[in-house]
Amino acid sequence: MTEELTDQKQRRHPGRGPVDTLNEMDHAAIDESITSRQEVSGFGSMIRTQPFWVFLAILAIGIVMTFVSDAFMTERNMFNITRNFAFFGIMALGMSAVICTAGIDLSVGSLLGLCAITLGLTMQAGWGIEVGFVVCMLTAAAVGAINGVLIAYLKMAPFVVTLGMLAMARSIAMVISNNKMIYEFGPDMELFEWIGGESMLGVPNVVWVLILMTAGFWWVWRYSTWGRWVIAIGGNAQAAKLSGIPVERMIVSVYMVCSMCTGLAAFMFIGYTGSATNGMGVTYELNVIAASVIGGANLMGGVVYALGAPIGAALVELIRNSLLLAGIPALWQQFFVGLFLILAVLLEQIRSRGRS
Amino acid sequence: MGLLNLNGITKSFGAIHALNGVDLSIDPGEAVGLMGDNGAGKSTLMKIIAGNFKPTSGEIRIEDKSVEFHKPIDARHAGIEIVYQDLALCDNLTAAANVFLGREAKKRIGPFSWLDHGAMYKRAGELFSELKSETRPRDLVRQMSGGQRQAVAIARTRLSDPKLVLMDEPTAAISVRQVAEVLALIKRLKDTGHAVILVSHRMPDVFDVCDRVAVLRRGTKVADKHIKETSPEEVTGLITGAIEAA
Ligand SMILES: Nc1ncnc2c1ncn2[C@@H]1O[C@H](COP(=O)(O)OP(=O)(O)OP(=O)(O)O)[C@@H](O)[C@H]1O
Ligand SMILES: [Mg+2]
């Protein structure tokens, strides 16, 4: 322990003059002890991840619920649970990327409402589904780009920028919708509502989208340069910059990716509900951030799991569903979401204390 | 014609004058020791050469061409690699990932490319064994000792074939055995025609591997001598100011 402290001191205050021989002996000893530590891999490294433990929690709650309620394990209920959490899961995939850079995006709920309105107005005006989709994604990309530029280039705090955007995006949605509901989606209405609301092979379409996107993000985090650079920025932005990574551009792209995940979720969500209002997505940012954090995203940055987002979202939805089936008043819902959020962070703290 | 020529480099941070008109030149295959007290401006000078800071005034010439670095990557493209004093590593990534950060090895099929983890682990492993360091490529930097972190930072400079390697106190936190390896590496670099600037507070290291020693005192170069024409005592005097200049 004392040896380690000496080592730390040497590193924090390098250039304190010649290192004496005694110290060097200590370093040699530390090197030895660390080299003899075994490398962990496979199952060993899997059980060290947060998503694994949250997955166990999901199984445990699931098992308890089969005894509490006969309605729980039915196909219908499973279908509903997966469909409901898929919307949050898609948004949480993008949020995890933002959180990995030690940022936060509070504007996703409002953006969902704004995308709902721009998409709805476009299709209501008689445009096809392709145009509607493009408009929806462009809305999202523009909001993400504004967030990203303010954060990356003007060095503003993500919390403040996206809080401002939360207010502005909602307001713009209200203004351009004239505060009216949209339930007419033009010539492609049927296809639009099928995409968001129906299923293939017994699995809701939105769940298919979530599965594909999770697989995509898994690949990105593991095999793409973009993913590697985002994780590096979360670990040490200064070092990333010195290595020639275009940190500012990367951060802008991360906020755009997050927003576009929300844009995609909006596209599916409006098709599912069959109507668009400017109030859509109010307080969703809480559930999305909770899902990401429960799934293992660390607000200090540098940690991300593709599987964490859907698993975290699943736990949040499972809590909601279980309370409902167990006959506990819905008023308790947010209490338990908050409780699990705090427990997840606590678990992460305990695990990282165990590591160091 | 030198490899690198600095002419009248000055750097101010607001009211602080970190460097006042420093000249320095270095030839291929030469190692220069840069010494000076804490805050003398050694790291600042290194960072200017590496493209982190733009000098307030003065000129950098590489192989007799005037250059201007806007970003560290510009210096890297000009054949300059640096080991930063604070090492600049990402704790949450593996040793190999840190070695390759910003220039990852990739596999390609047509328009698709993806990270070639196997190649990166292998190459990083080779670099570590070249440095005789017991650093495992797959380990996270977070759980590494000071010496292993140093090895990672040094291994990074070996990825390309730079003309000039800048080392800002590469031996400040490592074991005797590893100090010897770093010094051996510097000698190898010299033998293969690379130039090295070594910032160090350790007199024996500088006198062991360097051909010349330059001394900075409060931002001014007060000496630049061949190692054979000076002594540790004189250099100490120059650093502390007991000897005005030489
Ligand atoms: N980014 C900066 N902003 C403001 N002042 C700085 C900055 N970097 C260095 N300085 C100042 O410039 C002077 C020279 O610092 P520098 O880090 O170059 O010293 P050094 O010779 O490397 O010292 P050490 O041996 O402690 O590493 C110091 O007074 C320092 O406070
Ligand atoms: Mg320094």
PDB file of C-alpha atoms in Angstrom, chain A residues 7 10-11 14-19 21 24-25 27-28 30-32 34-39 48 219 221-225 228-229 231-245 301-303 355, chain B residues 38 52 72-73 76 84-85 87-93 97 101-104 106 113-115 117 120 134-136 138-139 142-149 156 169 171-179 201-202:
ATOM      1  CA  ASP A   7       4.534   5.420  -6.852  1.00  0.00           C
ATOM      2  CA  GLN A  10       6.301  10.080  -8.200  1.00  0.00           C
ATOM      3  CA  ARG A  11       3.822  10.218 -11.005  1.00  0.00           C
ATOM      4  CA  PRO A  14       7.496  14.156 -11.752  1.00  0.00           C
ATOM      5  CA  GLY A  15      10.676  16.084 -11.972  1.00  0.00           C
ATOM      6  CA  ARG A  16      11.229  16.363  -8.250  1.00  0.00           C
ATOM      7  CA  GLY A  17      14.878  15.690  -8.824  1.00  0.00           C
ATOM      8  CA  PRO A  18      16.754  12.418  -9.020  1.00  0.00           C
ATOM      9  CA  VAL A  19      14.833   9.416  -7.805  1.00  0.00           C
ATOM     10  CA  THR A  21      17.603   4.043  -5.173  1.00  0.00           C
ATOM     11  CA  GLU A  24      13.437   2.429  -7.530  1.00  0.00           C
ATOM     12  CA  MET A  25      13.421  -0.791  -5.593  1.00  0.00           C
ATOM     13  CA  HIS A  27       8.899   0.360  -8.331  1.00  0.00           C
ATOM     14  CA  ALA A  28      10.551  -2.897  -9.267  1.00  0.00           C
ATOM     15  CA  ILE A  30       5.302  -3.120  -7.774  1.00  0.00           C
ATOM     16  CA  ASP A  31       6.046  -4.087 -11.332  1.00  0.00           C
ATOM     17  CA  GLU A  32       6.592  -7.659 -10.234  1.00  0.00           C
ATOM     18  CA  ILE A  34       1.356  -6.441 -11.088  1.00  0.00           C
ATOM     19  CA  THR A  35       2.826  -8.601 -13.792  1.00  0.00           C
ATOM     20  CA  SER A  36       1.958 -11.685 -11.835  1.00  0.00           C
ATOM     21  CA  ARG A  37      -1.701 -10.693 -11.808  1.00  0.00           C
ATOM     22  CA  GLN A  38      -3.713 -12.873 -14.133  1.00  0.00           C
ATOM     23  CA  GLU A  39      -5.506 -11.590 -17.154  1.00  0.00           C
ATOM     24  CA  ARG A  48     -17.691  -7.920 -14.219  1.00  0.00           C
ATOM     25  CA  TRP A 219     -20.227  -3.797 -33.717  1.00  0.00           C
ATOM     26  CA  TRP A 221     -18.210  -0.154 -30.029  1.00  0.00           C
ATOM     27  CA  ARG A 222     -16.057  -3.169 -30.699  1.00  0.00           C
ATOM     28  CA  TYR A 223     -14.866  -2.832 -34.261  1.00  0.00           C
ATOM     29  CA  SER A 224     -15.165   0.735 -35.528  1.00  0.00           C
ATOM     30  CA  THR A 225     -12.676   3.533 -35.231  1.00  0.00           C
ATOM     31  CA  ARG A 228     -12.940   3.396 -30.234  1.00  0.00           C
ATOM     32  CA  TRP A 229     -12.415   7.158 -30.426  1.00  0.00           C
ATOM     33  CA  ILE A 231     -14.531   5.624 -25.724  1.00  0.00           C
ATOM     34  CA  ALA A 232     -11.067   7.204 -25.744  1.00  0.00           C
ATOM     35  CA  ILE A 233     -12.571  10.700 -25.477  1.00  0.00           C
ATOM     36  CA  GLY A 234     -14.634   9.539 -22.512  1.00  0.00           C
ATOM     37  CA  GLY A 235     -11.509   8.164 -20.854  1.00  0.00           C
ATOM     38  CA  ASN A 236      -9.209  11.126 -21.380  1.00  0.00           C
ATOM     39  CA  ALA A 237     -10.257  13.785 -23.880  1.00  0.00           C
ATOM     40  CA  GLN A 238      -6.906  15.533 -23.554  1.00  0.00           C
ATOM     41  CA  ALA A 239      -4.982  12.384 -24.451  1.00  0.00           C
ATOM     42  CA  ALA A 240      -7.359  11.672 -27.312  1.00  0.00           C
ATOM     43  CA  LYS A 241      -6.746  15.130 -28.693  1.00  0.00           C
ATOM     44  CA  LEU A 242      -2.974  14.736 -28.418  1.00  0.00           C
ATOM     45  CA  SER A 243      -3.258  11.471 -30.343  1.00  0.00           C
ATOM     46  CA  GLY A 244      -4.712  13.357 -33.261  1.00  0.00           C
ATOM     47  CA  ILE A 245      -8.350  12.400 -32.738  1.00  0.00           C
ATOM     48  CA  GLY A 301     -17.549   8.762 -19.119  1.00  0.00           C
ATOM     49  CA  GLY A 302     -15.456   6.131 -20.807  1.00  0.00           C
ATOM     50  CA  VAL A 303     -17.772   3.173 -20.276  1.00  0.00           C
ATOM     51  CA  ARG A 355     -11.392  -3.435  -8.617  1.00  0.00           C
TER      52      ARG A 355
ATOM     53  CA  ASN B  38      11.128  22.906 -12.274  1.00  0.00           C
ATOM     54  CA  ASN B  52       0.762  21.456 -28.914  1.00  0.00           C
ATOM     55  CA  PRO B  72       0.062  17.607 -32.728  1.00  0.00           C
ATOM     56  CA  ILE B  73      -0.849  15.573 -35.780  1.00  0.00           C
ATOM     57  CA  ARG B  76       3.642  13.681 -36.223  1.00  0.00           C
ATOM     58  CA  TYR B  84       4.505  13.499 -22.720  1.00  0.00           C
ATOM     59  CA  GLN B  85       5.524  14.120 -19.149  1.00  0.00           C
ATOM     60  CA  LEU B  87       2.015  10.327 -20.471  1.00  0.00           C
ATOM     61  CA  ALA B  88      -1.416  11.242 -21.938  1.00  0.00           C
ATOM     62  CA  LEU B  89      -3.001   7.805 -21.783  1.00  0.00           C
ATOM     63  CA  CYS B  90      -6.629   6.710 -21.709  1.00  0.00           C
ATOM     64  CA  ASP B  91      -7.067   4.739 -18.484  1.00  0.00           C
ATOM     65  CA  ASN B  92     -10.178   2.980 -19.700  1.00  0.00           C
ATOM     66  CA  LEU B  93      -8.512   1.422 -22.749  1.00  0.00           C
ATOM     67  CA  ALA B  97      -5.470   0.431 -27.758  1.00  0.00           C
ATOM     68  CA  LEU B 101      -4.755   5.447 -30.446  1.00  0.00           C
ATOM     69  CA  GLY B 102      -5.518   7.684 -33.399  1.00  0.00           C
ATOM     70  CA  ARG B 103      -3.892   5.335 -35.918  1.00  0.00           C
ATOM     71  CA  GLU B 104      -5.647   2.034 -35.350  1.00  0.00           C
ATOM     72  CA  LYS B 106      -7.679  -1.973 -39.647  1.00  0.00           C
ATOM     73  CA  SER B 113     -13.016  -1.652 -42.639  1.00  0.00           C
ATOM     74  CA  TRP B 114     -12.887  -2.643 -39.023  1.00  0.00           C
ATOM     75  CA  LEU B 115     -10.400  -2.651 -36.167  1.00  0.00           C
ATOM     76  CA  HIS B 117      -7.554  -6.287 -32.741  1.00  0.00           C
ATOM     77  CA  MET B 120      -2.748  -4.507 -32.710  1.00  0.00           C
ATOM     78  CA  GLU B 134       6.342  -6.893 -18.803  1.00  0.00           C
ATOM     79  CA  THR B 135       3.323  -5.050 -20.098  1.00  0.00           C
ATOM     80  CA  ARG B 136       0.529  -7.162 -21.484  1.00  0.00           C
ATOM     81  CA  ARG B 138      -4.701  -6.663 -23.296  1.00  0.00           C
ATOM     82  CA  ASP B 139      -4.461  -5.123 -19.834  1.00  0.00           C
ATOM     83  CA  ARG B 142      -5.975   1.825 -15.290  1.00  0.00           C
ATOM     84  CA  GLN B 143      -4.509  -1.170 -13.476  1.00  0.00           C
ATOM     85  CA  MET B 144      -0.915  -0.603 -14.555  1.00  0.00           C
ATOM     86  CA  SER B 145       2.149   0.448 -12.606  1.00  0.00           C
ATOM     87  CA  GLY B 146       4.003   3.669 -13.379  1.00  0.00           C
ATOM     88  CA  GLY B 147       6.641   1.757 -15.305  1.00  0.00           C
ATOM     89  CA  GLN B 148       4.145  -0.081 -17.420  1.00  0.00           C
ATOM     90  CA  ARG B 149       2.345   3.133 -18.266  1.00  0.00           C
ATOM     91  CA  ARG B 156       3.631   4.612 -29.037  1.00  0.00           C
ATOM     92  CA  GLU B 169      11.087  12.731 -18.322  1.00  0.00           C
ATOM     93  CA  THR B 171      12.413   7.743 -16.556  1.00  0.00           C
ATOM     94  CA  ALA B 172      10.721   9.675 -13.772  1.00  0.00           C
ATOM     95  CA  ALA B 173       8.619   6.837 -12.388  1.00  0.00           C
ATOM     96  CA  ILE B 174      10.226   3.580 -13.383  1.00  0.00           C
ATOM     97  CA  SER B 175      12.418   0.841 -11.977  1.00  0.00           C
ATOM     98  CA  VAL B 176      16.197   0.585 -12.339  1.00  0.00           C
ATOM     99  CA  ARG B 177      15.868  -2.192 -14.842  1.00  0.00           C
ATOM    100  CA  GLN B 178      13.415  -0.219 -16.944  1.00  0.00           C
ATOM    101  CA  VAL B 179      15.514   2.931 -16.795  1.00  0.00           C
ATOM    102  CA  HIS B 201      16.412  15.627 -14.013  1.00  0.00           C
ATOM    103  CA  ARG B 202      18.657  12.594 -13.738  1.00  0.00           C
TER     104      ARG B 202
END
